[in-house]
CSV table of C-alpha atoms in Angstrom, one decimal:
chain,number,residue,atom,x,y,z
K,16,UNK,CA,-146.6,-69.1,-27.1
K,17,UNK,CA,-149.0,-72.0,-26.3
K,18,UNK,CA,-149.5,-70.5,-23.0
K,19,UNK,CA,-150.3,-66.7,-24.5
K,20,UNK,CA,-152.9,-68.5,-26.7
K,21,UNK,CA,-154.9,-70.9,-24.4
K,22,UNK,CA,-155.5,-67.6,-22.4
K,23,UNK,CA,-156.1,-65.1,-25.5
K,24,UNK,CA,-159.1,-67.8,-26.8
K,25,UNK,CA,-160.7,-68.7,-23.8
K,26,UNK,CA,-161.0,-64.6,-23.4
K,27,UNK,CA,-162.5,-64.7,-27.2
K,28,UNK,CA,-164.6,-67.8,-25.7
K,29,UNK,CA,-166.0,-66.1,-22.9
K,30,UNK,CA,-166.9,-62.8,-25.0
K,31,UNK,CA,-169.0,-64.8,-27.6
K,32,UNK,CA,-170.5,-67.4,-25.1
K,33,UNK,CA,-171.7,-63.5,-23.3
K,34,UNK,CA,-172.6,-62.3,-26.3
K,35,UNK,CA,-175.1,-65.2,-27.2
K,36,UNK,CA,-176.7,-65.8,-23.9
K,37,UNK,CA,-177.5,-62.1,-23.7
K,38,UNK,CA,-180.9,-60.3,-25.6
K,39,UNK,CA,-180.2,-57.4,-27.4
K,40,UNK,CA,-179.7,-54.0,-26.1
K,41,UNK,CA,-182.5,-51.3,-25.6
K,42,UNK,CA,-183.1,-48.1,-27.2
K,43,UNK,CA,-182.5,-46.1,-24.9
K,44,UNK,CA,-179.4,-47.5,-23.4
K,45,UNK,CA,-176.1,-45.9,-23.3
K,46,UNK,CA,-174.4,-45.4,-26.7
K,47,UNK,CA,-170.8,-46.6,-26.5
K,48,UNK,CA,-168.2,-44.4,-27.2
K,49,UNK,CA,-167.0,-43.9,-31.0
K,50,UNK,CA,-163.5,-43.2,-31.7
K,51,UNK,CA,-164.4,-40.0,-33.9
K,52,UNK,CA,-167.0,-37.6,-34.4
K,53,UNK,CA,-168.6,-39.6,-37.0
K,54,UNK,CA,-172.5,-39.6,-36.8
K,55,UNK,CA,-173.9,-43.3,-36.5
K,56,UNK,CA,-176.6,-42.5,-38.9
K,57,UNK,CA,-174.8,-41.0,-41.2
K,58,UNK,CA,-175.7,-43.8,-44.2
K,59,UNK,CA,-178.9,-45.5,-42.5
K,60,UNK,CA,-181.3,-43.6,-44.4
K,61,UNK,CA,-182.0,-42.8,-48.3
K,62,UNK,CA,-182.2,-39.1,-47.7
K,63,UNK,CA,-178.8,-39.4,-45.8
K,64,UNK,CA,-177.2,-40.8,-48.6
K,65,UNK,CA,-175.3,-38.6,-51.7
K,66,UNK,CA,-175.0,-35.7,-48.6
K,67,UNK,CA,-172.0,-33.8,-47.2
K,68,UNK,CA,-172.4,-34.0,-43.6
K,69,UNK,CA,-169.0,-33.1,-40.8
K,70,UNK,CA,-168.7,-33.4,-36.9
K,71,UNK,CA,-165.7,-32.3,-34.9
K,72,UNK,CA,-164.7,-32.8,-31.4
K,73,UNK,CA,-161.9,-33.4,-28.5
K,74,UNK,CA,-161.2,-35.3,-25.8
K,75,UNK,CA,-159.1,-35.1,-22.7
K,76,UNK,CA,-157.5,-38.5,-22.0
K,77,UNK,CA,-154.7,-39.4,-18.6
K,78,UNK,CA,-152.7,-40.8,-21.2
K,79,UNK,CA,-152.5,-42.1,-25.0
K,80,UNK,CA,-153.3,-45.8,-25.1
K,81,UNK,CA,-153.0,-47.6,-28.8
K,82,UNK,CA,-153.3,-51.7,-28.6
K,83,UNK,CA,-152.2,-51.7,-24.7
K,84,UNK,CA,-149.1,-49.9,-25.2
K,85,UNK,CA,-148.6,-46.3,-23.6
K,86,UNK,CA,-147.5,-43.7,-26.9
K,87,UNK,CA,-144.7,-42.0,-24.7
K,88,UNK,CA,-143.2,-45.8,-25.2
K,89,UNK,CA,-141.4,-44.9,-21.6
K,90,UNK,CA,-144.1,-46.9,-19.7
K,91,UNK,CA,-145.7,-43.7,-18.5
K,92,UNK,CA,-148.6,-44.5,-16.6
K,93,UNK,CA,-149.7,-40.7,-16.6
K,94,UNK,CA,-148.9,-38.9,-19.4
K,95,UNK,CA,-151.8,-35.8,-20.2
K,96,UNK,CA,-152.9,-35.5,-23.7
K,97,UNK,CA,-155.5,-33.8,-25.8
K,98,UNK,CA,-156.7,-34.9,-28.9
K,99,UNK,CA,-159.0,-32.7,-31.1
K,100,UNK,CA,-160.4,-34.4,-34.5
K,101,UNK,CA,-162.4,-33.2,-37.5
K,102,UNK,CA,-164.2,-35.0,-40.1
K,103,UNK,CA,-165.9,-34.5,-43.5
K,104,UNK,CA,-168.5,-37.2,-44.5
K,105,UNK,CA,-170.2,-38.0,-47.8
K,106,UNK,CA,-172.7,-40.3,-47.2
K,107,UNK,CA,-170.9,-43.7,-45.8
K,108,UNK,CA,-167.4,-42.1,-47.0
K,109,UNK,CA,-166.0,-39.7,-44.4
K,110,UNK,CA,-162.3,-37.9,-44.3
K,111,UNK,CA,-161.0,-37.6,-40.8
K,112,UNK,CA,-157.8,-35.9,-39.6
K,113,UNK,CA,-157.3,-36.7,-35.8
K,114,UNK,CA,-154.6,-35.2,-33.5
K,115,UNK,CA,-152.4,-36.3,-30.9
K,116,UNK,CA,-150.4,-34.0,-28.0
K,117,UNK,CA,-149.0,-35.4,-24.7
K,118,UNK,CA,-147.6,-33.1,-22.5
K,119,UNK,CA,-144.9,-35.2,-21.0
K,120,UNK,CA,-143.3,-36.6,-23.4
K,121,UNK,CA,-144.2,-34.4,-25.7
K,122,UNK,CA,-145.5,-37.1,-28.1
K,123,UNK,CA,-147.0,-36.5,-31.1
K,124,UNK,CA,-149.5,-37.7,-33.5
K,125,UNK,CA,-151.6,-36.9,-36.7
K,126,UNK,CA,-154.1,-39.8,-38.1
K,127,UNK,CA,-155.3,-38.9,-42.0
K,128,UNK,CA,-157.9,-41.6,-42.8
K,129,UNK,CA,-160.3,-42.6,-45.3
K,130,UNK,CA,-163.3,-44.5,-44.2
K,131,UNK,CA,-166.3,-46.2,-45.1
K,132,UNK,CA,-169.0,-46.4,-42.3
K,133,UNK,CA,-172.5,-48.3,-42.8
K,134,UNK,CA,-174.8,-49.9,-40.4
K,135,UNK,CA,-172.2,-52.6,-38.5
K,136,UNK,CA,-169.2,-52.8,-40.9
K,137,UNK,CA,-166.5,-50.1,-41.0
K,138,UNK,CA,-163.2,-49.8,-43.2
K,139,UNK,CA,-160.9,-47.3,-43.3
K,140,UNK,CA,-157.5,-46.8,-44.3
K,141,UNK,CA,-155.0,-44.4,-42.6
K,142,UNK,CA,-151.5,-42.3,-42.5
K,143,UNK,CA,-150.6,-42.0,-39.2
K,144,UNK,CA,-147.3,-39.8,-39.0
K,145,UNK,CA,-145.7,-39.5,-35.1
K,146,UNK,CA,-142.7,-37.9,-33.3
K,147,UNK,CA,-141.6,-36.2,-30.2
K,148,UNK,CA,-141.0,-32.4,-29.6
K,149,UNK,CA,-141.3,-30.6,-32.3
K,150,UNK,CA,-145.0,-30.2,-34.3
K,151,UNK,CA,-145.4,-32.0,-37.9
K,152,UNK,CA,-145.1,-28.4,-39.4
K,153,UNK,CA,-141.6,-27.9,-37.9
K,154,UNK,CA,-140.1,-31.7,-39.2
K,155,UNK,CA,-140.0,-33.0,-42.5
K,156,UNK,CA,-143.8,-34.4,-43.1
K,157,UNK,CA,-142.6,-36.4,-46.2
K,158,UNK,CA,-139.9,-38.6,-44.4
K,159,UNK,CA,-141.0,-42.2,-44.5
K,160,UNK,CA,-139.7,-43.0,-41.1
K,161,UNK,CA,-142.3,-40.6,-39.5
K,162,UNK,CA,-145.5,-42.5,-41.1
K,163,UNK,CA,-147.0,-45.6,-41.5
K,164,UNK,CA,-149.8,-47.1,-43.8
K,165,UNK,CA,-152.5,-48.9,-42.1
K,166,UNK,CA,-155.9,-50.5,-43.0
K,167,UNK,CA,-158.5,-52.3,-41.1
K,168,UNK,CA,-162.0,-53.8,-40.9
K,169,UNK,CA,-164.2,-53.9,-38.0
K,170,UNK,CA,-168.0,-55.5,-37.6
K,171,UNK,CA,-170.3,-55.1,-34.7
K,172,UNK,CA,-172.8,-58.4,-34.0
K,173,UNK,CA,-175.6,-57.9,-31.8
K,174,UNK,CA,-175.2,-54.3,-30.9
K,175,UNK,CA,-172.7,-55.3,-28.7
K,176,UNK,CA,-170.0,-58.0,-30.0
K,177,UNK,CA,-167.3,-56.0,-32.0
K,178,UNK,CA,-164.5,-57.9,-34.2
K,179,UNK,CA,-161.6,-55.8,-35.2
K,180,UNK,CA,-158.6,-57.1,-37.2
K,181,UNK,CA,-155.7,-54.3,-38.4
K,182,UNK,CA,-152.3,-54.3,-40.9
K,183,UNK,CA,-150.0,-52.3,-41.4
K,184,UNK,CA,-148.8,-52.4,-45.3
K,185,UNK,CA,-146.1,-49.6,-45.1
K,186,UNK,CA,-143.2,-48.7,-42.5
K,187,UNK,CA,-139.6,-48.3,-42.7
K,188,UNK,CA,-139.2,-50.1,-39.4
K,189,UNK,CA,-141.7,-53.0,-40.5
K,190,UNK,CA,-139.5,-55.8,-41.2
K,191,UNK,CA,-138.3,-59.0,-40.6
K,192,UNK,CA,-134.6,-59.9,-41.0
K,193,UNK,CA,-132.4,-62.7,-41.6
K,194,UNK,CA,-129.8,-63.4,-39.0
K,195,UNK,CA,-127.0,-61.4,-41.1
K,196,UNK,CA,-129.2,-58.0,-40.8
K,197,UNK,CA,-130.1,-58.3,-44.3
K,198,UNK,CA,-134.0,-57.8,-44.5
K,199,UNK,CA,-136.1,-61.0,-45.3
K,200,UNK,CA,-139.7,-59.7,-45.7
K,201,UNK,CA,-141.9,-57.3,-44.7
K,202,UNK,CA,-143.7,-58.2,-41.7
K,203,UNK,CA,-147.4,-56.5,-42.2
K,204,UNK,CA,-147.7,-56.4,-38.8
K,205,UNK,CA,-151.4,-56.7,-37.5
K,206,UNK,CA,-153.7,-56.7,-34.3
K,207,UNK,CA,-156.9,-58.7,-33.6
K,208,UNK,CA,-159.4,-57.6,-31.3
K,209,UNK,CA,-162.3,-58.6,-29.7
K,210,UNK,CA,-164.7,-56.7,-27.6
K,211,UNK,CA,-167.9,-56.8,-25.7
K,212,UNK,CA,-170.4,-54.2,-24.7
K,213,UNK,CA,-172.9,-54.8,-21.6
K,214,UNK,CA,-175.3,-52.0,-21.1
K,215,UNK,CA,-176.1,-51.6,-17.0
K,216,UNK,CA,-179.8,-50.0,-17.2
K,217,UNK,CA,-179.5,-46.4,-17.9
K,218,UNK,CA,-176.7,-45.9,-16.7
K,219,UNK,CA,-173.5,-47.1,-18.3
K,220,UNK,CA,-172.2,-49.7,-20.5
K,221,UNK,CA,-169.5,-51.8,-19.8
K,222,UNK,CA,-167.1,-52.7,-22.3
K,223,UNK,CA,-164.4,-55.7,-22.3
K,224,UNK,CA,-161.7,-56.3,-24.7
K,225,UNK,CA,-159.1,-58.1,-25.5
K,226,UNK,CA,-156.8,-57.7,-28.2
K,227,UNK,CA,-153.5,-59.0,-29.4
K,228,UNK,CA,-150.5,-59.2,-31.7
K,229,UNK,CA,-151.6,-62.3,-34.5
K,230,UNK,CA,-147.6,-63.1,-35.6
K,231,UNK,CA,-144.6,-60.9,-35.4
K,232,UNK,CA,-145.3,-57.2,-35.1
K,233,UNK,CA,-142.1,-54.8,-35.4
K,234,UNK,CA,-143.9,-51.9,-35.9
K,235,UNK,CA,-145.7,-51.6,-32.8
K,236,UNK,CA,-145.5,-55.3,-30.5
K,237,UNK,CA,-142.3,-54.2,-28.1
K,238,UNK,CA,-140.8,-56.1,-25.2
K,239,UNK,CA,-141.1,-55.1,-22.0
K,240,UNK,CA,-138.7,-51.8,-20.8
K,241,UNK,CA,-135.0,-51.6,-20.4
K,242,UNK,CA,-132.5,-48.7,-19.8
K,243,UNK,CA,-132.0,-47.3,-22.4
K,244,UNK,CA,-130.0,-44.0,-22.5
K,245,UNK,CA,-130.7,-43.6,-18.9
K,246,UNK,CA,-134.3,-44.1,-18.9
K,247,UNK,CA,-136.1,-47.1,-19.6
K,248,UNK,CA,-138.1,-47.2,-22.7
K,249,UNK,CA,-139.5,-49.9,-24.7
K,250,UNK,CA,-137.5,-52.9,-26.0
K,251,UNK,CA,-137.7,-52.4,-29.7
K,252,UNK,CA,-134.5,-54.3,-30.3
K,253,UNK,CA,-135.5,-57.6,-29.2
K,254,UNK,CA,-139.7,-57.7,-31.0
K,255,UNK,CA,-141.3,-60.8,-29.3
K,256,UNK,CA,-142.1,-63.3,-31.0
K,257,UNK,CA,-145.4,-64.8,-32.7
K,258,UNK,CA,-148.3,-64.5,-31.3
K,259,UNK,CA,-148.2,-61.9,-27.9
K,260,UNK,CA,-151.4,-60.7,-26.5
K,261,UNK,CA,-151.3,-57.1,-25.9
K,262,UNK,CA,-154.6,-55.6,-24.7
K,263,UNK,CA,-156.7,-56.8,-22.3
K,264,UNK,CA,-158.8,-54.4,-20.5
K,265,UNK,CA,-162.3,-53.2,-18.6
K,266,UNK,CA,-164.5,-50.0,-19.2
K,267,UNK,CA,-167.5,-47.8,-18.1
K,268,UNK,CA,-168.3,-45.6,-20.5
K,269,UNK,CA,-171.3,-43.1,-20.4
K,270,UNK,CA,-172.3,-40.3,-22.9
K,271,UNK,CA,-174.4,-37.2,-22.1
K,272,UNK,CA,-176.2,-35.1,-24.6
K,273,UNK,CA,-177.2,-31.2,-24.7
K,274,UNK,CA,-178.8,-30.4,-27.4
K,275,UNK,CA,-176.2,-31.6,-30.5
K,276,UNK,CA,-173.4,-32.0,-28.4
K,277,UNK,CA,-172.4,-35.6,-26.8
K,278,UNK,CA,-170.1,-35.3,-23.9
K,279,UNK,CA,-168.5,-38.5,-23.6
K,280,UNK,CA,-166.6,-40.1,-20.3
K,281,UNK,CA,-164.6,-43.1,-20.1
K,282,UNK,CA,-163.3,-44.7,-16.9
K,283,UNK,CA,-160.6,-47.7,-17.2
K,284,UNK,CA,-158.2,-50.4,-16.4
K,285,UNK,CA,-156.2,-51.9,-19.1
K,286,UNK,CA,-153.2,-54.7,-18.7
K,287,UNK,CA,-150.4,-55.3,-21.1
K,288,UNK,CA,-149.5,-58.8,-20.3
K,289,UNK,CA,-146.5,-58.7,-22.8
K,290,UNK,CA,-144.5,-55.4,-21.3
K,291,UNK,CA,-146.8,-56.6,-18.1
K,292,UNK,CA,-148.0,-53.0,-17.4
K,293,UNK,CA,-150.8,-51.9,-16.0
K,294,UNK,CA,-152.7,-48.7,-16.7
K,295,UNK,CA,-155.9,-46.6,-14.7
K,296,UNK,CA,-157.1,-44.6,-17.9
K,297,UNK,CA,-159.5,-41.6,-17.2
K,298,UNK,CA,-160.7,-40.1,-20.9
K,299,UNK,CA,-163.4,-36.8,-21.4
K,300,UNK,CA,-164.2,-35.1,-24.6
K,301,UNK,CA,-167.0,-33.4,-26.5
K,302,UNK,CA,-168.5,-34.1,-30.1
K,303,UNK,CA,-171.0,-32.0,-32.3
């Protein structure tokens, strides 16, 4: 654990050290890549505020990515999905439901959240409910073991230094247990992350991140794979334990606009140093 945390801060180190020697970016720079449709300017003006505003869009992606871990949980390192959102905004508040379909494992996933956007600080709070095969409409939506509670709070210094921090308040499987199986105490799992956004002229900005599992995560922190059934999948049986860093990884991403559409393009490498994976991440999409 010593070693996994000498490495994770002298990654935090290096970010912030880049961060201050570094002036801030340019107007017209490349916009980094939001993770849904919602309009950066939504709240940054008086005669934004008190309106209804919305924004939709999709995005191709070579596979689903969530902390450093591969959704398919088979250690997949191609696995096709698509992943259309929509969201309704009043003001700073916005509603987003955002959807999840890999074709190879068949994985799939639909985010409800509730957010609060303004200038550099966002909050949301979000149902995520997830399983493979058959859609959400075909299972039962209301069993607890297919959802999970999460909230988290992100600020951006700088234009370009982003601090993320996540937990998880609700999930059947999110608990630690005493050494006869009875349960102990919920675990609220969580994730820190840190990232950095460099701007190269007009033509790309480069974003580094690392990320990681603060204490023990059941919900989502696995061990590396094992057979399992006659494939190997994720080890959820044996959680690692304390703090496991689970994220670190290196993108270009560019945006290009006609008219009110953005096309965005991303083009990665990410490492999972706890399951020890590595992942080439290709990701396309449109918003409006």
């Amino acid at each position: 654990m010593t070693r996994k945390l000498i490495v994770f801060f002298l990654a935090t180190i290096a970010l912030v050290v880049s961060a201050q020697a570094t002036t801030p970016a340019t107007t017209n720079a490349p916009m980094a890549v939001a993770t849904t449709s919602l309009p950066t300017d939504s709240a940054d003006t008086e005669e934004d505020e008190g309106l209804f505003w919305w924004g939709a869009g999709a995005n191709l992606t070579t596979n689903y990515l969530w902390r450093g871990y591969d959704q398919s949980y088979y250690g997949n390192v191609f696995d096709p999905a698509i992943q259309p959102s929509v969201t309704l905004g009043l003001g700073a508040f916005y509603i987003d439901l955002w959807y999840n379909f890999s074709s190879l494992s068949t994985y799939q996933e639909l985010d409800m959240t509730f957010g609060f956007d303004y200038e550099n600080l966002s909050i949301t709070i979000y149902d995520v409910w997830c399983d493979y095969g058959k859609a959400f409409w075909q299972n039962d939506f209301l069993d607890d073991e297919n959802h999970s509670l999460t909230a988290t709070i992100e600020y951006t210094f700088f234009d370009r230094l982003r601090l993320h921090w996540g937990t998880t308040f609700l999930h059947s499987a999110d608990w630690l247990y005493n050494e006869d199986g009875t349960k102990k105490r919920r675990a609220f799992s969580s994730y820190f992350e840190i990232a950095y956004t460099q701007p190269v002229k007009d033509l790309f900005d480069i974003e580094i991140l690392a990320g990681a599992s603060p204490w023990t995560g059941p919900f989502w922190c696995a061990g590396p794979r094992k057979l399992i059934d006659n494939e190997y999948q994720l080890d959820f049986d044996n959680i690692p334990q304390g703090f496991n860093v689970t994220n670190l990884s290196l993108t270009l991403k560019r945006e290009f606009t006609v008219g009110s559409c953005t096309f965005p393009v991303n083009l990665g490498y990410t490492f999972n140093p706890t399951t020890k994976r590595h992942y080439a991440l290709l990701k396309a999409g449109f918003s409006f």
